[in-house]
JSON list of C-alpha atoms in Angstrom, two decimals:
[
{"chain": "A", "resi": 1, "resn": "ASP", "atom": "CA", "xyz": [-20.24, -57.75, -5.68]},
{"chain": "A", "resi": 2, "resn": "GLN", "atom": "CA", "xyz": [-22.93, -55.09, -5.52]},
{"chain": "A", "resi": 3, "resn": "GLN", "atom": "CA", "xyz": [-26.19, -56.97, -5.09]},
{"chain": "A", "resi": 4, "resn": "VAL", "atom": "CA", "xyz": [-28.28, -53.80, -4.95]},
{"chain": "A", "resi": 5, "resn": "LYS", "atom": "CA", "xyz": [-27.48, -51.10, -7.50]},
{"chain": "A", "resi": 6, "resn": "GLN", "atom": "CA", "xyz": [-28.60, -47.54, -7.94]},
{"chain": "A", "resi": 7, "resn": "ASN", "atom": "CA", "xyz": [-27.11, -46.46, -11.22]},
{"chain": "A", "resi": 8, "resn": "SER", "atom": "CA", "xyz": [-27.99, -42.79, -10.97]},
{"chain": "A", "resi": 9, "resn": "PRO", "atom": "CA", "xyz": [-25.83, -41.00, -8.38]},
{"chain": "A", "resi": 10, "resn": "SER", "atom": "CA", "xyz": [-27.91, -37.86, -8.70]},
{"chain": "A", "resi": 11, "resn": "LEU", "atom": "CA", "xyz": [-31.24, -36.60, -9.97]},
{"chain": "A", "resi": 12, "resn": "SER", "atom": "CA", "xyz": [-32.57, -33.08, -10.32]},
{"chain": "A", "resi": 13, "resn": "VAL", "atom": "CA", "xyz": [-36.30, -32.39, -10.56]},
{"chain": "A", "resi": 14, "resn": "GLN", "atom": "CA", "xyz": [-38.46, -29.28, -10.51]},
{"chain": "A", "resi": 15, "resn": "GLU", "atom": "CA", "xyz": [-40.83, -28.70, -7.63]},
{"chain": "A", "resi": 16, "resn": "GLY", "atom": "CA", "xyz": [-44.26, -30.17, -8.36]},
{"chain": "A", "resi": 17, "resn": "ARG", "atom": "CA", "xyz": [-43.00, -32.67, -10.91]},
{"chain": "A", "resi": 18, "resn": "ILE", "atom": "CA", "xyz": [-42.53, -36.40, -10.47]},
{"chain": "A", "resi": 19, "resn": "SER", "atom": "CA", "xyz": [-39.26, -37.83, -9.15]},
{"chain": "A", "resi": 20, "resn": "ILE", "atom": "CA", "xyz": [-38.43, -41.39, -10.17]},
{"chain": "A", "resi": 21, "resn": "LEU", "atom": "CA", "xyz": [-35.58, -43.15, -8.43]},
{"chain": "A", "resi": 22, "resn": "ASN", "atom": "CA", "xyz": [-34.50, -46.54, -9.71]},
{"chain": "A", "resi": 23, "resn": "CYS", "atom": "CA", "xyz": [-32.92, -49.60, -8.14]},
{"chain": "A", "resi": 24, "resn": "ASP", "atom": "CA", "xyz": [-31.81, -52.95, -9.54]},
{"chain": "A", "resi": 25, "resn": "TYR", "atom": "CA", "xyz": [-30.91, -56.10, -7.65]},
{"chain": "A", "resi": 26, "resn": "THR", "atom": "CA", "xyz": [-29.26, -59.38, -8.53]},
{"chain": "A", "resi": 27, "resn": "ASN", "atom": "CA", "xyz": [-30.09, -61.71, -5.62]},
{"chain": "A", "resi": 28, "resn": "SER", "atom": "CA", "xyz": [-33.26, -63.73, -6.29]},
{"chain": "A", "resi": 29, "resn": "MET", "atom": "CA", "xyz": [-33.55, -64.51, -2.58]},
{"chain": "A", "resi": 30, "resn": "PHE", "atom": "CA", "xyz": [-34.46, -60.92, -1.71]},
{"chain": "A", "resi": 31, "resn": "ASP", "atom": "CA", "xyz": [-38.10, -60.77, -0.69]},
{"chain": "A", "resi": 32, "resn": "TYR", "atom": "CA", "xyz": [-38.47, -57.38, 0.97]},
{"chain": "A", "resi": 33, "resn": "PHE", "atom": "CA", "xyz": [-37.38, -54.06, -0.43]},
{"chain": "A", "resi": 34, "resn": "LEU", "atom": "CA", "xyz": [-37.14, -50.78, 1.38]},
{"chain": "A", "resi": 35, "resn": "TRP", "atom": "CA", "xyz": [-36.34, -47.17, 0.65]},
{"chain": "A", "resi": 36, "resn": "TYR", "atom": "CA", "xyz": [-34.51, -44.94, 3.09]},
{"chain": "A", "resi": 37, "resn": "LYS", "atom": "CA", "xyz": [-34.07, -41.20, 3.01]},
{"chain": "A", "resi": 38, "resn": "LYS", "atom": "CA", "xyz": [-31.02, -39.47, 4.41]},
{"chain": "A", "resi": 39, "resn": "TYR", "atom": "CA", "xyz": [-30.45, -35.81, 5.14]},
{"chain": "A", "resi": 40, "resn": "PRO", "atom": "CA", "xyz": [-26.94, -34.44, 5.78]},
{"chain": "A", "resi": 41, "resn": "ALA", "atom": "CA", "xyz": [-25.69, -34.97, 9.34]},
{"chain": "A", "resi": 42, "resn": "GLU", "atom": "CA", "xyz": [-28.54, -37.38, 10.12]},
{"chain": "A", "resi": 43, "resn": "GLY", "atom": "CA", "xyz": [-28.99, -41.11, 10.00]},
{"chain": "A", "resi": 44, "resn": "PRO", "atom": "CA", "xyz": [-31.10, -42.75, 7.28]},
{"chain": "A", "resi": 45, "resn": "THR", "atom": "CA", "xyz": [-34.82, -42.90, 8.03]},
{"chain": "A", "resi": 46, "resn": "PHE", "atom": "CA", "xyz": [-37.23, -45.52, 6.76]},
{"chain": "A", "resi": 47, "resn": "LEU", "atom": "CA", "xyz": [-39.54, -44.28, 4.03]},
{"chain": "A", "resi": 48, "resn": "ILE", "atom": "CA", "xyz": [-41.50, -47.10, 2.44]},
{"chain": "A", "resi": 49, "resn": "SER", "atom": "CA", "xyz": [-41.22, -50.83, 1.80]},
{"chain": "A", "resi": 50, "resn": "ILE", "atom": "CA", "xyz": [-42.69, -53.52, -0.40]},
{"chain": "A", "resi": 51, "resn": "SER", "atom": "CA", "xyz": [-42.94, -57.27, -0.15]},
{"chain": "A", "resi": 52, "resn": "SER", "atom": "CA", "xyz": [-42.06, -59.42, -3.13]},
{"chain": "A", "resi": 53, "resn": "ILE", "atom": "CA", "xyz": [-45.64, -60.69, -3.27]},
{"chain": "A", "resi": 54, "resn": "LYS", "atom": "CA", "xyz": [-46.79, -57.22, -4.27]},
{"chain": "A", "resi": 55, "resn": "ASP", "atom": "CA", "xyz": [-45.98, -55.07, -7.25]},
{"chain": "A", "resi": 56, "resn": "LYS", "atom": "CA", "xyz": [-46.98, -51.71, -5.81]},
{"chain": "A", "resi": 57, "resn": "ASN", "atom": "CA", "xyz": [-47.17, -49.99, -2.45]},
{"chain": "A", "resi": 58, "resn": "GLU", "atom": "CA", "xyz": [-48.36, -46.46, -1.91]},
{"chain": "A", "resi": 59, "resn": "ASP", "atom": "CA", "xyz": [-48.01, -44.10, 1.02]},
{"chain": "A", "resi": 60, "resn": "GLY", "atom": "CA", "xyz": [-49.13, -40.55, 0.38]},
{"chain": "A", "resi": 61, "resn": "ARG", "atom": "CA", "xyz": [-46.86, -38.94, -2.18]},
{"chain": "A", "resi": 62, "resn": "PHE", "atom": "CA", "xyz": [-44.58, -41.97, -2.26]},
{"chain": "A", "resi": 63, "resn": "THR", "atom": "CA", "xyz": [-45.15, -45.10, -4.34]},
{"chain": "A", "resi": 64, "resn": "VAL", "atom": "CA", "xyz": [-42.80, -48.02, -4.77]},
{"chain": "A", "resi": 65, "resn": "PHE", "atom": "CA", "xyz": [-43.13, -50.32, -7.77]},
{"chain": "A", "resi": 66, "resn": "LEU", "atom": "CA", "xyz": [-41.56, -53.76, -7.97]},
{"chain": "A", "resi": 67, "resn": "ASN", "atom": "CA", "xyz": [-40.90, -55.69, -11.18]},
{"chain": "A", "resi": 68, "resn": "LYS", "atom": "CA", "xyz": [-39.67, -59.09, -10.02]},
{"chain": "A", "resi": 69, "resn": "SER", "atom": "CA", "xyz": [-39.00, -60.48, -13.46]},
{"chain": "A", "resi": 70, "resn": "ALA", "atom": "CA", "xyz": [-36.71, -57.55, -14.23]},
{"chain": "A", "resi": 71, "resn": "LYS", "atom": "CA", "xyz": [-35.31, -57.45, -10.66]},
{"chain": "A", "resi": 72, "resn": "HIS", "atom": "CA", "xyz": [-36.08, -53.76, -10.64]},
{"chain": "A", "resi": 73, "resn": "LEU", "atom": "CA", "xyz": [-37.84, -51.40, -8.29]},
{"chain": "A", "resi": 74, "resn": "SER", "atom": "CA", "xyz": [-38.55, -47.72, -8.42]},
{"chain": "A", "resi": 75, "resn": "LEU", "atom": "CA", "xyz": [-39.67, -45.01, -6.05]},
{"chain": "A", "resi": 76, "resn": "HIS", "atom": "CA", "xyz": [-42.03, -42.36, -7.37]},
{"chain": "A", "resi": 77, "resn": "ILE", "atom": "CA", "xyz": [-42.50, -39.09, -5.51]},
{"chain": "A", "resi": 78, "resn": "VAL", "atom": "CA", "xyz": [-45.46, -37.01, -6.69]},
{"chain": "A", "resi": 79, "resn": "PRO", "atom": "CA", "xyz": [-45.50, -34.07, -6.40]},
{"chain": "A", "resi": 80, "resn": "SER", "atom": "CA", "xyz": [-41.87, -33.45, -5.51]},
{"chain": "A", "resi": 81, "resn": "GLN", "atom": "CA", "xyz": [-41.19, -30.84, -2.84]},
{"chain": "A", "resi": 82, "resn": "PRO", "atom": "CA", "xyz": [-37.98, -29.00, -1.87]},
{"chain": "A", "resi": 83, "resn": "GLY", "atom": "CA", "xyz": [-38.00, -30.88, 1.45]},
{"chain": "A", "resi": 84, "resn": "ASP", "atom": "CA", "xyz": [-37.61, -34.13, -0.49]},
{"chain": "A", "resi": 85, "resn": "SER", "atom": "CA", "xyz": [-34.05, -33.12, -1.40]},
{"chain": "A", "resi": 86, "resn": "ALA", "atom": "CA", "xyz": [-31.95, -35.84, 0.22]},
{"chain": "A", "resi": 87, "resn": "VAL", "atom": "CA", "xyz": [-30.01, -39.01, -0.54]},
{"chain": "A", "resi": 88, "resn": "TYR", "atom": "CA", "xyz": [-32.26, -42.01, -1.14]},
{"chain": "A", "resi": 89, "resn": "PHE", "atom": "CA", "xyz": [-31.03, -45.53, -0.49]},
{"chain": "A", "resi": 90, "resn": "CYS", "atom": "CA", "xyz": [-32.66, -48.65, -1.80]},
{"chain": "A", "resi": 91, "resn": "ALA", "atom": "CA", "xyz": [-32.29, -51.71, 0.45]},
{"chain": "A", "resi": 92, "resn": "ALA", "atom": "CA", "xyz": [-33.23, -55.37, 0.29]},
{"chain": "A", "resi": 93, "resn": "SER", "atom": "CA", "xyz": [-33.54, -58.27, 2.71]},
{"chain": "A", "resi": 94, "resn": "ALA", "atom": "CA", "xyz": [-34.06, -62.01, 2.44]},
{"chain": "A", "resi": 95, "resn": "GLY", "atom": "CA", "xyz": [-35.55, -64.64, 4.69]},
{"chain": "A", "resi": 96, "resn": "LYS", "atom": "CA", "xyz": [-38.66, -65.29, 6.70]},
{"chain": "A", "resi": 97, "resn": "GLY", "atom": "CA", "xyz": [-40.27, -62.10, 7.88]},
{"chain": "A", "resi": 98, "resn": "GLY", "atom": "CA", "xyz": [-37.83, -60.21, 5.76]},
{"chain": "A", "resi": 99, "resn": "GLY", "atom": "CA", "xyz": [-34.85, -61.35, 7.77]},
{"chain": "A", "resi": 100, "resn": "ASN", "atom": "CA", "xyz": [-32.75, -58.76, 9.47]},
{"chain": "A", "resi": 101, "resn": "LYS", "atom": "CA", "xyz": [-29.78, -58.02, 7.29]},
{"chain": "A", "resi": 102, "resn": "LEU", "atom": "CA", "xyz": [-30.39, -55.15, 4.91]},
{"chain": "A", "resi": 103, "resn": "THR", "atom": "CA", "xyz": [-28.22, -54.86, 1.80]},
{"chain": "A", "resi": 104, "resn": "PHE", "atom": "CA", "xyz": [-28.07, -51.27, 0.62]},
{"chain": "A", "resi": 105, "resn": "GLY", "atom": "CA", "xyz": [-27.52, -49.65, -2.73]},
{"chain": "A", "resi": 106, "resn": "THR", "atom": "CA", "xyz": [-25.09, -46.80, -3.32]},
{"chain": "A", "resi": 107, "resn": "GLY", "atom": "CA", "xyz": [-27.68, -44.06, -3.03]},
{"chain": "A", "resi": 108, "resn": "THR", "atom": "CA", "xyz": [-29.16, -41.37, -5.29]},
{"chain": "A", "resi": 109, "resn": "GLN", "atom": "CA", "xyz": [-28.90, -37.69, -4.41]},
{"chain": "A", "resi": 110, "resn": "LEU", "atom": "CA", "xyz": [-32.24, -36.05, -5.22]},
{"chain": "A", "resi": 111, "resn": "LYS", "atom": "CA", "xyz": [-32.39, -32.30, -5.63]},
{"chain": "A", "resi": 112, "resn": "VAL", "atom": "CA", "xyz": [-35.80, -30.68, -5.96]},
{"chain": "A", "resi": 113, "resn": "GLU", "atom": "CA", "xyz": [-35.48, -27.20, -7.40]},
{"chain": "A", "resi": 114, "resn": "LEU", "atom": "CA", "xyz": [-37.89, -24.33, -7.05]},
{"chain": "B", "resi": 1, "resn": "GLU", "atom": "CA", "xyz": [-38.35, -40.99, 22.59]},
{"chain": "B", "resi": 2, "resn": "ALA", "atom": "CA", "xyz": [-37.35, -44.19, 20.79]},
{"chain": "B", "resi": 3, "resn": "GLN", "atom": "CA", "xyz": [-33.85, -43.72, 19.47]},
{"chain": "B", "resi": 4, "resn": "VAL", "atom": "CA", "xyz": [-30.40, -45.04, 18.72]},
{"chain": "B", "resi": 5, "resn": "THR", "atom": "CA", "xyz": [-27.65, -42.92, 20.24]},
{"chain": "B", "resi": 6, "resn": "GLN", "atom": "CA", "xyz": [-24.10, -42.92, 18.92]},
{"chain": "B", "resi": 7, "resn": "ASN", "atom": "CA", "xyz": [-21.10, -41.19, 20.41]},
{"chain": "B", "resi": 8, "resn": "PRO", "atom": "CA", "xyz": [-19.04, -39.35, 19.47]},
{"chain": "B", "resi": 9, "resn": "ARG", "atom": "CA", "xyz": [-20.53, -37.60, 16.44]},
{"chain": "B", "resi": 10, "resn": "TYR", "atom": "CA", "xyz": [-17.12, -36.57, 15.14]},
{"chain": "B", "resi": 11, "resn": "LEU", "atom": "CA", "xyz": [-13.72, -38.04, 15.84]},
{"chain": "B", "resi": 12, "resn": "ILE", "atom": "CA", "xyz": [-10.25, -37.36, 14.48]},
{"chain": "B", "resi": 13, "resn": "THR", "atom": "CA", "xyz": [-7.57, -39.78, 15.56]},
{"chain": "B", "resi": 14, "resn": "VAL", "atom": "CA", "xyz": [-4.12, -40.99, 14.58]},
{"chain": "B", "resi": 15, "resn": "THR", "atom": "CA", "xyz": [-3.16, -44.28, 13.01]},
{"chain": "B", "resi": 16, "resn": "GLY", "atom": "CA", "xyz": [-2.86, -47.07, 15.54]},
{"chain": "B", "resi": 17, "resn": "LYS", "atom": "CA", "xyz": [-4.58, -45.41, 18.47]},
{"chain": "B", "resi": 18, "resn": "LYS", "atom": "CA", "xyz": [-7.36, -47.65, 19.75]},
{"chain": "B", "resi": 19, "resn": "LEU", "atom": "CA", "xyz": [-10.83, -46.15, 19.82]},
{"chain": "B", "resi": 20, "resn": "THR", "atom": "CA", "xyz": [-14.40, -47.12, 20.63]},
{"chain": "B", "resi": 21, "resn": "VAL", "atom": "CA", "xyz": [-17.60, -45.76, 19.15]},
{"chain": "B", "resi": 22, "resn": "THR", "atom": "CA", "xyz": [-20.55, -46.34, 21.43]},
{"chain": "B", "resi": 23, "resn": "CYS", "atom": "CA", "xyz": [-24.09, -47.22, 20.39]},
{"chain": "B", "resi": 24, "resn": "SER", "atom": "CA", "xyz": [-27.12, -47.50, 22.63]},
{"chain": "B", "resi": 25, "resn": "GLN", "atom": "CA", "xyz": [-30.81, -48.11, 21.87]},
{"chain": "B", "resi": 26, "resn": "ASN", "atom": "CA", "xyz": [-33.83, -47.75, 24.14]},
{"chain": "B", "resi": 27, "resn": "MET", "atom": "CA", "xyz": [-36.34, -49.84, 22.16]},
{"chain": "B", "resi": 28, "resn": "ASN", "atom": "CA", "xyz": [-35.47, -53.27, 23.56]},
{"chain": "B", "resi": 29, "resn": "HIS", "atom": "CA", "xyz": [-34.40, -54.38, 20.08]},
{"chain": "B", "resi": 30, "resn": "GLU", "atom": "CA", "xyz": [-32.64, -57.72, 19.80]},
{"chain": "B", "resi": 31, "resn": "TYR", "atom": "CA", "xyz": [-30.91, -56.98, 16.50]},
{"chain": "B", "resi": 32, "resn": "MET", "atom": "CA", "xyz": [-28.16, -54.36, 16.24]},
{"chain": "B", "resi": 33, "resn": "SER", "atom": "CA", "xyz": [-25.76, -53.65, 13.44]},
{"chain": "B", "resi": 34, "resn": "TRP", "atom": "CA", "xyz": [-22.93, -51.37, 12.35]},
{"chain": "B", "resi": 35, "resn": "TYR", "atom": "CA", "xyz": [-22.63, -49.93, 8.86]},
{"chain": "B", "resi": 36, "resn": "ARG", "atom": "CA", "xyz": [-20.12, -47.70, 7.19]},
{"chain": "B", "resi": 37, "resn": "GLN", "atom": "CA", "xyz": [-20.99, -45.28, 4.41]},
{"chain": "B", "resi": 38, "resn": "ASP", "atom": "CA", "xyz": [-18.45, -44.42, 1.75]},
{"chain": "B", "resi": 39, "resn": "PRO", "atom": "CA", "xyz": [-18.85, -42.43, -1.49]},
{"chain": "B", "resi": 40, "resn": "GLY", "atom": "CA", "xyz": [-19.86, -44.65, -4.37]},
{"chain": "B", "resi": 41, "resn": "LEU", "atom": "CA", "xyz": [-20.19, -47.70, -2.11]},
{"chain": "B", "resi": 42, "resn": "GLY", "atom": "CA", "xyz": [-23.34, -46.95, -0.16]},
{"chain": "B", "resi": 43, "resn": "LEU", "atom": "CA", "xyz": [-23.88, -48.51, 3.26]},
{"chain": "B", "resi": 44, "resn": "ARG", "atom": "CA", "xyz": [-21.97, -51.69, 3.98]},
{"chain": "B", "resi": 45, "resn": "GLN", "atom": "CA", "xyz": [-22.50, -53.89, 7.01]},
{"chain": "B", "resi": 46, "resn": "ILE", "atom": "CA", "xyz": [-19.53, -54.32, 9.34]},
{"chain": "B", "resi": 47, "resn": "TYR", "atom": "CA", "xyz": [-20.87, -56.49, 12.17]},
{"chain": "B", "resi": 48, "resn": "TYR", "atom": "CA", "xyz": [-24.22, -57.43, 13.57]},
{"chain": "B", "resi": 49, "resn": "SER", "atom": "CA", "xyz": [-25.67, -58.95, 16.70]},
{"chain": "B", "resi": 50, "resn": "MET", "atom": "CA", "xyz": [-28.86, -60.95, 17.08]},
{"chain": "B", "resi": 51, "resn": "ASN", "atom": "CA", "xyz": [-28.88, -60.81, 20.87]},
{"chain": "B", "resi": 52, "resn": "VAL", "atom": "CA", "xyz": [-26.69, -60.54, 23.94]},
{"chain": "B", "resi": 53, "resn": "GLU", "atom": "CA", "xyz": [-23.38, -62.36, 23.46]},
{"chain": "B", "resi": 54, "resn": "VAL", "atom": "CA", "xyz": [-24.33, -63.24, 19.85]},
{"chain": "B", "resi": 55, "resn": "THR", "atom": "CA", "xyz": [-22.31, -61.36, 17.22]},
{"chain": "B", "resi": 56, "resn": "ASP", "atom": "CA", "xyz": [-21.26, -62.11, 13.67]},
{"chain": "B", "resi": 57, "resn": "LYS", "atom": "CA", "xyz": [-19.34, -60.60, 10.79]},
{"chain": "B", "resi": 58, "resn": "GLY", "atom": "CA", "xyz": [-21.00, -58.56, 8.10]},
{"chain": "B", "resi": 59, "resn": "ASP", "atom": "CA", "xyz": [-19.56, -57.78, 4.70]},
{"chain": "B", "resi": 60, "resn": "VAL", "atom": "CA", "xyz": [-16.57, -55.65, 5.73]},
{"chain": "B", "resi": 61, "resn": "PRO", "atom": "CA", "xyz": [-15.45, -56.78, 9.22]},
{"chain": "B", "resi": 62, "resn": "GLU", "atom": "CA", "xyz": [-11.67, -56.49, 8.81]},
{"chain": "B", "resi": 63, "resn": "GLY", "atom": "CA", "xyz": [-10.10, -54.16, 11.34]},
{"chain": "B", "resi": 64, "resn": "TYR", "atom": "CA", "xyz": [-13.16, -53.97, 13.59]},
{"chain": "B", "resi": 65, "resn": "LYS", "atom": "CA", "xyz": [-14.41, -55.68, 16.73]},
{"chain": "B", "resi": 66, "resn": "VAL", "atom": "CA", "xyz": [-17.73, -55.52, 18.53]},
{"chain": "B", "resi": 67, "resn": "SER", "atom": "CA", "xyz": [-19.22, -56.75, 21.77]},
{"chain": "B", "resi": 68, "resn": "ARG", "atom": "CA", "xyz": [-22.76, -57.22, 23.05]},
{"chain": "B", "resi": 69, "resn": "LYS", "atom": "CA", "xyz": [-22.69, -57.61, 26.82]},
{"chain": "B", "resi": 70, "resn": "GLU", "atom": "CA", "xyz": [-26.00, -55.85, 27.33]},
{"chain": "B", "resi": 71, "resn": "LYS", "atom": "CA", "xyz": [-29.04, -55.75, 25.10]},
{"chain": "B", "resi": 72, "resn": "ARG", "atom": "CA", "xyz": [-29.05, -51.98, 24.74]},
{"chain": "B", "resi": 73, "resn": "ASN", "atom": "CA", "xyz": [-25.37, -51.43, 23.91]},
{"chain": "B", "resi": 74, "resn": "PHE", "atom": "CA", "xyz": [-23.31, -52.43, 20.89]},
{"chain": "B", "resi": 75, "resn": "PRO", "atom": "CA", "xyz": [-19.91, -50.69, 20.80]},
{"chain": "B", "resi": 76, "resn": "LEU", "atom": "CA", "xyz": [-17.67, -50.69, 17.74]},
{"chain": "B", "resi": 77, "resn": "ILE", "atom": "CA", "xyz": [-13.96, -51.08, 18.51]},
{"chain": "B", "resi": 78, "resn": "LEU", "atom": "CA", "xyz": [-11.08, -50.18, 16.25]},
{"chain": "B", "resi": 79, "resn": "GLU", "atom": "CA", "xyz": [-8.01, -51.64, 17.93]},
{"chain": "B", "resi": 80, "resn": "SER", "atom": "CA", "xyz": [-5.49, -50.16, 15.48]},
{"chain": "B", "resi": 81, "resn": "PRO", "atom": "CA", "xyz": [-7.23, -47.68, 13.19]},
{"chain": "B", "resi": 82, "resn": "SER", "atom": "CA", "xyz": [-5.84, -47.04, 9.72]},
{"chain": "B", "resi": 83, "resn": "PRO", "atom": "CA", "xyz": [-6.59, -44.24, 7.21]},
{"chain": "B", "resi": 84, "resn": "ASN", "atom": "CA", "xyz": [-8.78, -46.59, 5.11]},
{"chain": "B", "resi": 85, "resn": "GLN", "atom": "CA", "xyz": [-11.18, -46.70, 8.06]},
{"chain": "B", "resi": 86, "resn": "THR", "atom": "CA", "xyz": [-11.92, -43.03, 7.60]},
{"chain": "B", "resi": 87, "resn": "SER", "atom": "CA", "xyz": [-15.65, -43.13, 6.99]},
{"chain": "B", "resi": 88, "resn": "LEU", "atom": "CA", "xyz": [-19.13, -42.28, 8.23]},
{"chain": "B", "resi": 89, "resn": "TYR", "atom": "CA", "xyz": [-20.39, -44.94, 10.62]},
{"chain": "B", "resi": 90, "resn": "PHE", "atom": "CA", "xyz": [-23.97, -45.78, 11.51]},
{"chain": "B", "resi": 91, "resn": "CYS", "atom": "CA", "xyz": [-25.39, -47.99, 14.19]},
{"chain": "B", "resi": 92, "resn": "ALA", "atom": "CA", "xyz": [-28.85, -49.45, 13.61]},
{"chain": "B", "resi": 93, "resn": "SER", "atom": "CA", "xyz": [-31.31, -51.63, 15.50]},
{"chain": "B", "resi": 94, "resn": "SER", "atom": "CA", "xyz": [-34.52, -53.54, 14.85]},
{"chain": "B", "resi": 95, "resn": "LEU", "atom": "CA", "xyz": [-36.70, -56.22, 16.34]},
{"chain": "B", "resi": 96, "resn": "LEU", "atom": "CA", "xyz": [-35.46, -59.69, 15.46]},
{"chain": "B", "resi": 97, "resn": "GLY", "atom": "CA", "xyz": [-37.14, -61.09, 12.37]},
{"chain": "B", "resi": 98, "resn": "GLN", "atom": "CA", "xyz": [-38.65, -57.71, 11.59]},
{"chain": "B", "resi": 99, "resn": "GLY", "atom": "CA", "xyz": [-36.02, -56.36, 9.27]},
{"chain": "B", "resi": 100, "resn": "ALA", "atom": "CA", "xyz": [-38.65, -55.66, 6.66]},
{"chain": "B", "resi": 101, "resn": "LEU", "atom": "CA", "xyz": [-40.13, -53.07, 8.99]},
{"chain": "B", "resi": 102, "resn": "GLY", "atom": "CA", "xyz": [-36.92, -51.15, 8.77]},
{"chain": "B", "resi": 103, "resn": "TYR", "atom": "CA", "xyz": [-34.06, -50.25, 10.99]},
{"chain": "B", "resi": 104, "resn": "THR", "atom": "CA", "xyz": [-33.78, -47.32, 13.33]},
{"chain": "B", "resi": 105, "resn": "PHE", "atom": "CA", "xyz": [-30.47, -45.64, 12.68]},
{"chain": "B", "resi": 106, "resn": "GLY", "atom": "CA", "xyz": [-28.31, -43.48, 14.87]},
{"chain": "B", "resi": 107, "resn": "SER", "atom": "CA", "xyz": [-27.19, -40.04, 13.67]},
{"chain": "B", "resi": 108, "resn": "GLY", "atom": "CA", "xyz": [-23.78, -41.24, 12.60]},
{"chain": "B", "resi": 109, "resn": "THR", "atom": "CA", "xyz": [-20.14, -40.90, 13.63]},
{"chain": "B", "resi": 110, "resn": "ARG", "atom": "CA", "xyz": [-17.75, -39.27, 11.24]},
{"chain": "B", "resi": 111, "resn": "LEU", "atom": "CA", "xyz": [-14.31, -40.77, 11.82]},
{"chain": "B", "resi": 112, "resn": "THR", "atom": "CA", "xyz": [-11.10, -39.43, 10.35]},
{"chain": "B", "resi": 113, "resn": "VAL", "atom": "CA", "xyz": [-7.88, -41.41, 10.80]},
{"chain": "B", "resi": 114, "resn": "VAL", "atom": "CA", "xyz": [-4.70, -39.48, 9.96]}
]
């Protein structure tokens, strides 16, 4: 049972344009959501997070939007750069302080083309 | 430098030959966890530990063992590896109750069982 879903395995975007990565979840108990970025031969690295009490969190070129009623979140990257090419994982946690267990999605491979 | 160190990075072994993948963190984190990454399935939790001598099963624990005798170390043990355990493995750590702040991941261990 995949509680966190990323339905697009891959996404290709031109440099300078906006990249939008989507994530859906089914567990209503999730109250923190995170995005991780992974380059080949490296471990995932934390990118940005959002609490369920917010609907938007911004950090430089990266913005995460949360729509609780739709159980949907998205990561916007503006403008996209070639160095953003990586696999992006959506993750969610539940419990006080966000808990500790992270449930991950299947990942989206982003390719930013020149 | 704060980090999670996994060894080895690559391992090819034969079915049934016991192996251990080591994981060590230098951040004094209470929480440690093992994940495996497979195509189309994302990152799935194998085992986790909330402190020394406290371990519990994740979502896919079959065929694996762990131990937590010291706070910094969390080895993953495959007593009788099988080909379906061929995967990319990641160790991660975080402060307890701070999962929303994100995990620190190791660089990964690519295991092939023939």
